[in-house]
Amino acid sequence: MSDRAALLKGIRAWLAFFVVCLVLSGATAFPLVHELHWTEDVLRSLSVREHLPALTDWIERVRRGLDATDTEQPFVLYGTDWLAFAHLVIAVAFYGPYRDPVRNIWVVEFGMIACAGIVPLALICGPIRGIPFWWSVIDMSFGAFGIVPLYVVRKKIKRLEGMTAAVRPAPAAV
C-alpha cells in the first residue's frame, strides 16, 4: 500500500469514528425520558448515591422535569428531536471529506470550530439555565474529545495535500 493510500485510509477511519460518535450522541437525544428512567434505575442498582449523591440528585431532578414536561407540555421535547436531527445532518456533511479530504477540509475545520464553541456555550448558558458546573464540564468534554479526531484528520489531510501537490505536473511554460 502506498503512503498516499495509507494516509487516505487513516483519514477515513478517523472520520468514520467521529461520525459514529456524532450519530450516537445525536440518537440519544430522541428517547430522553426513557433514558433518564433507565439511567436512574442503573444508578440505583449500582448504589451510586453512596459515592456520588450530587450526580444521582441531578439525574433524579432532570428525570422529574422531563416527566412533567412529557406529561404536561410534550411539544417542548420536540426541541430535543431537532437537536438529534441536527447531529445526524452534521454527520452527513462529513461524507464530503471522506470522499475527497483535500477539497473538503473545510468541513473538518468547521467541525473543529463547532467543538471549540461548545466551551463558551456551556460556560454561558449552563449558569443561565441552572446547570451545575460539574455537568457543564461534562458537556464541554464533548467538544474537547470531539476536536481530537478532527485535529488528527486535519493534520493527515494537510500531509495528503502536500503529497498531492508534489505529484501534480508543473504548469507548462508559456
Short mmCIF file of N, CA and C in Angstrom, two decimals, residues 82-168:
data_model
loop_
_atom_site.label_atom_id
_atom_site.label_comp_id
_atom_site.label_asym_id
_atom_site.label_seq_id
_atom_site.Cartn_x
_atom_site.Cartn_y
_atom_site.Cartn_z
N TRP A 82 -35.15 17.93 17.35
CA TRP A 82 -34.39 18.75 16.39
C TRP A 82 -32.90 18.70 16.70
N LEU A 83 -32.55 18.66 17.98
CA LEU A 83 -31.15 18.53 18.37
C LEU A 83 -30.58 17.23 17.81
N ALA A 84 -31.32 16.15 17.98
CA ALA A 84 -30.88 14.85 17.46
C ALA A 84 -30.74 14.91 15.93
N PHE A 85 -31.73 15.48 15.27
CA PHE A 85 -31.70 15.60 13.82
C PHE A 85 -30.48 16.40 13.36
N ALA A 86 -30.17 17.47 14.07
CA ALA A 86 -29.01 18.30 13.71
C ALA A 86 -27.72 17.47 13.78
N HIS A 87 -27.59 16.64 14.79
CA HIS A 87 -26.41 15.77 14.88
C HIS A 87 -26.32 14.86 13.64
N LEU A 88 -27.45 14.31 13.25
CA LEU A 88 -27.46 13.39 12.10
C LEU A 88 -27.12 14.13 10.80
N VAL A 89 -27.66 15.34 10.64
CA VAL A 89 -27.38 16.12 9.43
C VAL A 89 -25.91 16.52 9.38
N ILE A 90 -25.36 16.94 10.51
CA ILE A 90 -23.94 17.31 10.55
C ILE A 90 -23.08 16.09 10.23
N ALA A 91 -23.48 14.93 10.72
CA ALA A 91 -22.73 13.70 10.41
C ALA A 91 -22.68 13.45 8.91
N VAL A 92 -23.77 13.71 8.22
CA VAL A 92 -23.82 13.51 6.76
C VAL A 92 -22.82 14.42 6.06
N ALA A 93 -22.62 15.62 6.59
CA ALA A 93 -21.67 16.57 5.97
C ALA A 93 -20.26 15.99 5.90
N PHE A 94 -19.93 15.09 6.81
CA PHE A 94 -18.58 14.53 6.84
C PHE A 94 -18.35 13.50 5.74
N TYR A 95 -19.38 13.22 4.94
CA TYR A 95 -19.17 12.36 3.76
C TYR A 95 -18.28 13.08 2.75
N GLY A 96 -18.38 14.42 2.70
CA GLY A 96 -17.53 15.19 1.78
C GLY A 96 -16.05 14.94 2.02
N PRO A 97 -15.54 15.15 3.24
CA PRO A 97 -14.13 14.88 3.48
C PRO A 97 -13.79 13.39 3.39
N TYR A 98 -14.75 12.53 3.64
CA TYR A 98 -14.50 11.09 3.49
C TYR A 98 -14.21 10.78 2.02
N ARG A 99 -14.99 11.39 1.14
CA ARG A 99 -14.86 11.17 -0.29
C ARG A 99 -13.64 11.88 -0.87
N ASP A 100 -13.46 13.16 -0.53
CA ASP A 100 -12.36 13.96 -1.06
C ASP A 100 -11.83 14.86 0.04
N PRO A 101 -10.92 14.33 0.86
CA PRO A 101 -10.47 15.07 2.04
C PRO A 101 -9.84 16.42 1.75
N VAL A 102 -8.99 16.51 0.76
CA VAL A 102 -8.28 17.77 0.50
C VAL A 102 -9.28 18.86 0.09
N ARG A 103 -10.16 18.52 -0.79
CA ARG A 103 -11.14 19.50 -1.28
C ARG A 103 -12.13 19.92 -0.20
N ASN A 104 -12.42 19.02 0.74
CA ASN A 104 -13.46 19.28 1.75
C ASN A 104 -12.89 19.43 3.16
N ILE A 105 -11.65 19.85 3.28
CA ILE A 105 -11.05 20.06 4.59
C ILE A 105 -11.85 21.07 5.40
N TRP A 106 -12.54 21.98 4.72
CA TRP A 106 -13.31 23.00 5.41
C TRP A 106 -14.37 22.38 6.33
N VAL A 107 -14.90 21.21 5.98
CA VAL A 107 -15.90 20.55 6.83
C VAL A 107 -15.26 20.14 8.15
N VAL A 108 -14.04 19.62 8.08
CA VAL A 108 -13.30 19.22 9.28
C VAL A 108 -13.01 20.46 10.13
N GLU A 109 -12.59 21.54 9.50
CA GLU A 109 -12.31 22.78 10.22
C GLU A 109 -13.58 23.36 10.85
N PHE A 110 -14.69 23.27 10.13
CA PHE A 110 -15.98 23.68 10.67
C PHE A 110 -16.32 22.87 11.91
N GLY A 111 -16.10 21.56 11.85
CA GLY A 111 -16.34 20.69 13.00
C GLY A 111 -15.47 21.06 14.18
N MET A 112 -14.21 21.44 13.91
CA MET A 112 -13.31 21.85 14.99
C MET A 112 -13.81 23.15 15.63
N ILE A 113 -14.28 24.07 14.83
CA ILE A 113 -14.84 25.32 15.36
C ILE A 113 -16.07 25.03 16.20
N ALA A 114 -16.93 24.12 15.73
CA ALA A 114 -18.12 23.75 16.49
C ALA A 114 -17.74 23.13 17.83
N CYS A 115 -16.73 22.26 17.83
CA CYS A 115 -16.26 21.64 19.08
C CYS A 115 -15.75 22.71 20.04
N ALA A 116 -14.99 23.66 19.53
CA ALA A 116 -14.48 24.74 20.38
C ALA A 116 -15.62 25.60 20.91
N GLY A 117 -16.67 25.77 20.11
CA GLY A 117 -17.80 26.59 20.51
C GLY A 117 -18.62 26.00 21.65
N ILE A 118 -18.47 24.71 21.89
CA ILE A 118 -19.20 24.07 22.99
C ILE A 118 -18.78 24.67 24.33
N VAL A 119 -17.50 25.03 24.46
CA VAL A 119 -16.99 25.54 25.74
C VAL A 119 -17.68 26.85 26.14
N PRO A 120 -17.66 27.90 25.31
CA PRO A 120 -18.36 29.12 25.74
C PRO A 120 -19.87 28.91 25.90
N LEU A 121 -20.46 28.06 25.06
CA LEU A 121 -21.89 27.79 25.19
C LEU A 121 -22.19 27.23 26.58
N ALA A 122 -21.42 26.22 27.00
CA ALA A 122 -21.65 25.60 28.31
C ALA A 122 -21.37 26.58 29.44
N LEU A 123 -20.33 27.39 29.30
CA LEU A 123 -19.97 28.33 30.36
C LEU A 123 -20.96 29.49 30.49
N ILE A 124 -21.59 29.87 29.38
CA ILE A 124 -22.55 30.97 29.41
C ILE A 124 -23.96 30.47 29.70
N CYS A 125 -24.41 29.49 28.93
CA CYS A 125 -25.80 29.03 29.06
C CYS A 125 -26.02 28.12 30.26
N GLY A 126 -24.99 27.38 30.65
CA GLY A 126 -25.13 26.49 31.81
C GLY A 126 -25.61 27.22 33.04
N PRO A 127 -24.92 28.28 33.47
CA PRO A 127 -25.37 29.01 34.66
C PRO A 127 -26.74 29.68 34.46
N ILE A 128 -27.00 30.18 33.26
CA ILE A 128 -28.30 30.82 32.99
C ILE A 128 -29.43 29.82 33.17
N ARG A 129 -29.20 28.57 32.78
CA ARG A 129 -30.24 27.53 32.86
C ARG A 129 -30.20 26.74 34.17
N GLY A 130 -29.30 27.11 35.07
CA GLY A 130 -29.23 26.42 36.36
C GLY A 130 -28.56 25.06 36.30
N ILE A 131 -27.68 24.87 35.34
CA ILE A 131 -26.96 23.60 35.20
C ILE A 131 -25.77 23.61 36.17
N PRO A 132 -25.58 22.55 36.94
CA PRO A 132 -24.42 22.52 37.84
C PRO A 132 -23.12 22.61 37.03
N PHE A 133 -22.12 23.29 37.59
CA PHE A 133 -20.86 23.48 36.87
C PHE A 133 -20.24 22.15 36.46
N TRP A 134 -20.27 21.15 37.35
CA TRP A 134 -19.66 19.86 37.02
C TRP A 134 -20.34 19.23 35.82
N TRP A 135 -21.64 19.50 35.61
CA TRP A 135 -22.33 18.96 34.43
C TRP A 135 -21.90 19.73 33.18
N SER A 136 -21.69 21.04 33.33
CA SER A 136 -21.17 21.83 32.21
C SER A 136 -19.80 21.32 31.79
N VAL A 137 -19.00 20.88 32.74
CA VAL A 137 -17.68 20.31 32.41
C VAL A 137 -17.86 19.05 31.58
N ILE A 138 -18.85 18.23 31.94
CA ILE A 138 -19.13 17.03 31.13
C ILE A 138 -19.53 17.45 29.72
N ASP A 139 -20.39 18.46 29.61
CA ASP A 139 -20.79 18.94 28.29
C ASP A 139 -19.59 19.45 27.50
N MET A 140 -18.72 20.20 28.17
CA MET A 140 -17.53 20.74 27.49
C MET A 140 -16.60 19.62 27.03
N SER A 141 -16.63 18.50 27.73
CA SER A 141 -15.75 17.38 27.34
C SER A 141 -16.12 16.84 25.96
N PHE A 142 -17.38 16.99 25.56
CA PHE A 142 -17.77 16.56 24.21
C PHE A 142 -16.98 17.34 23.16
N GLY A 143 -16.82 18.63 23.39
CA GLY A 143 -16.02 19.44 22.47
C GLY A 143 -14.56 19.08 22.54
N ALA A 144 -14.05 18.88 23.76
CA ALA A 144 -12.64 18.55 23.94
C ALA A 144 -12.31 17.21 23.30
N PHE A 145 -13.17 16.22 23.51
CA PHE A 145 -12.91 14.90 22.92
C PHE A 145 -13.22 14.89 21.43
N GLY A 146 -14.21 15.66 21.00
CA GLY A 146 -14.57 15.70 19.59
C GLY A 146 -13.52 16.34 18.72
N ILE A 147 -12.82 17.32 19.27
CA ILE A 147 -11.82 18.03 18.47
C ILE A 147 -10.58 17.17 18.20
N VAL A 148 -10.32 16.19 19.06
CA VAL A 148 -9.11 15.37 18.91
C VAL A 148 -9.09 14.60 17.59
N PRO A 149 -10.12 13.80 17.27
CA PRO A 149 -10.06 13.10 15.99
C PRO A 149 -10.07 14.06 14.80
N LEU A 150 -10.77 15.19 14.94
CA LEU A 150 -10.79 16.15 13.83
C LEU A 150 -9.43 16.80 13.65
N TYR A 151 -8.72 17.06 14.72
CA TYR A 151 -7.37 17.61 14.64
C TYR A 151 -6.44 16.61 13.95
N VAL A 152 -6.55 15.36 14.33
CA VAL A 152 -5.73 14.31 13.70
C VAL A 152 -6.05 14.23 12.21
N VAL A 153 -7.33 14.27 11.87
CA VAL A 153 -7.75 14.21 10.47
C VAL A 153 -7.21 15.41 9.70
N ARG A 154 -7.31 16.59 10.28
CA ARG A 154 -6.82 17.80 9.60
C ARG A 154 -5.33 17.70 9.31
N LYS A 155 -4.56 17.24 10.29
CA LYS A 155 -3.12 17.08 10.08
C LYS A 155 -2.84 16.08 8.94
N LYS A 156 -3.57 15.00 8.92
CA LYS A 156 -3.40 13.98 7.88
C LYS A 156 -3.80 14.54 6.51
N ILE A 157 -4.87 15.33 6.48
CA ILE A 157 -5.30 15.92 5.20
C ILE A 157 -4.23 16.88 4.69
N LYS A 158 -3.64 17.66 5.58
CA LYS A 158 -2.57 18.58 5.17
C LYS A 158 -1.38 17.81 4.60
N ARG A 159 -1.06 16.67 5.22
CA ARG A 159 0.03 15.83 4.67
C ARG A 159 -0.36 15.28 3.30
N LEU A 160 -1.61 14.84 3.17
CA LEU A 160 -2.10 14.33 1.90
C LEU A 160 -2.07 15.42 0.84
N GLU A 161 -2.45 16.62 1.23
CA GLU A 161 -2.43 17.76 0.31
C GLU A 161 -1.00 18.01 -0.19
N GLY A 162 -0.04 17.93 0.72
CA GLY A 162 1.36 18.10 0.32
C GLY A 162 1.81 17.03 -0.65
N MET A 163 1.38 15.81 -0.43
CA MET A 163 1.73 14.71 -1.34
C MET A 163 1.10 14.92 -2.70
N THR A 164 -0.16 15.37 -2.69
CA THR A 164 -0.89 15.58 -3.93
C THR A 164 -0.25 16.71 -4.73
N ALA A 165 0.16 17.78 -4.05
CA ALA A 165 0.81 18.91 -4.73
C ALA A 165 2.13 18.48 -5.33
N ALA A 166 2.85 17.60 -4.67
CA ALA A 166 4.15 17.14 -5.17
C ALA A 166 3.99 16.26 -6.41
N VAL A 167 2.85 15.61 -6.56
CA VAL A 167 2.62 14.71 -7.68
C VAL A 167 2.13 15.46 -8.91
N ARG A 168 1.48 16.60 -8.72
CA ARG A 168 0.93 17.36 -9.85
C ARG A 168 2.05 17.81 -10.78
#
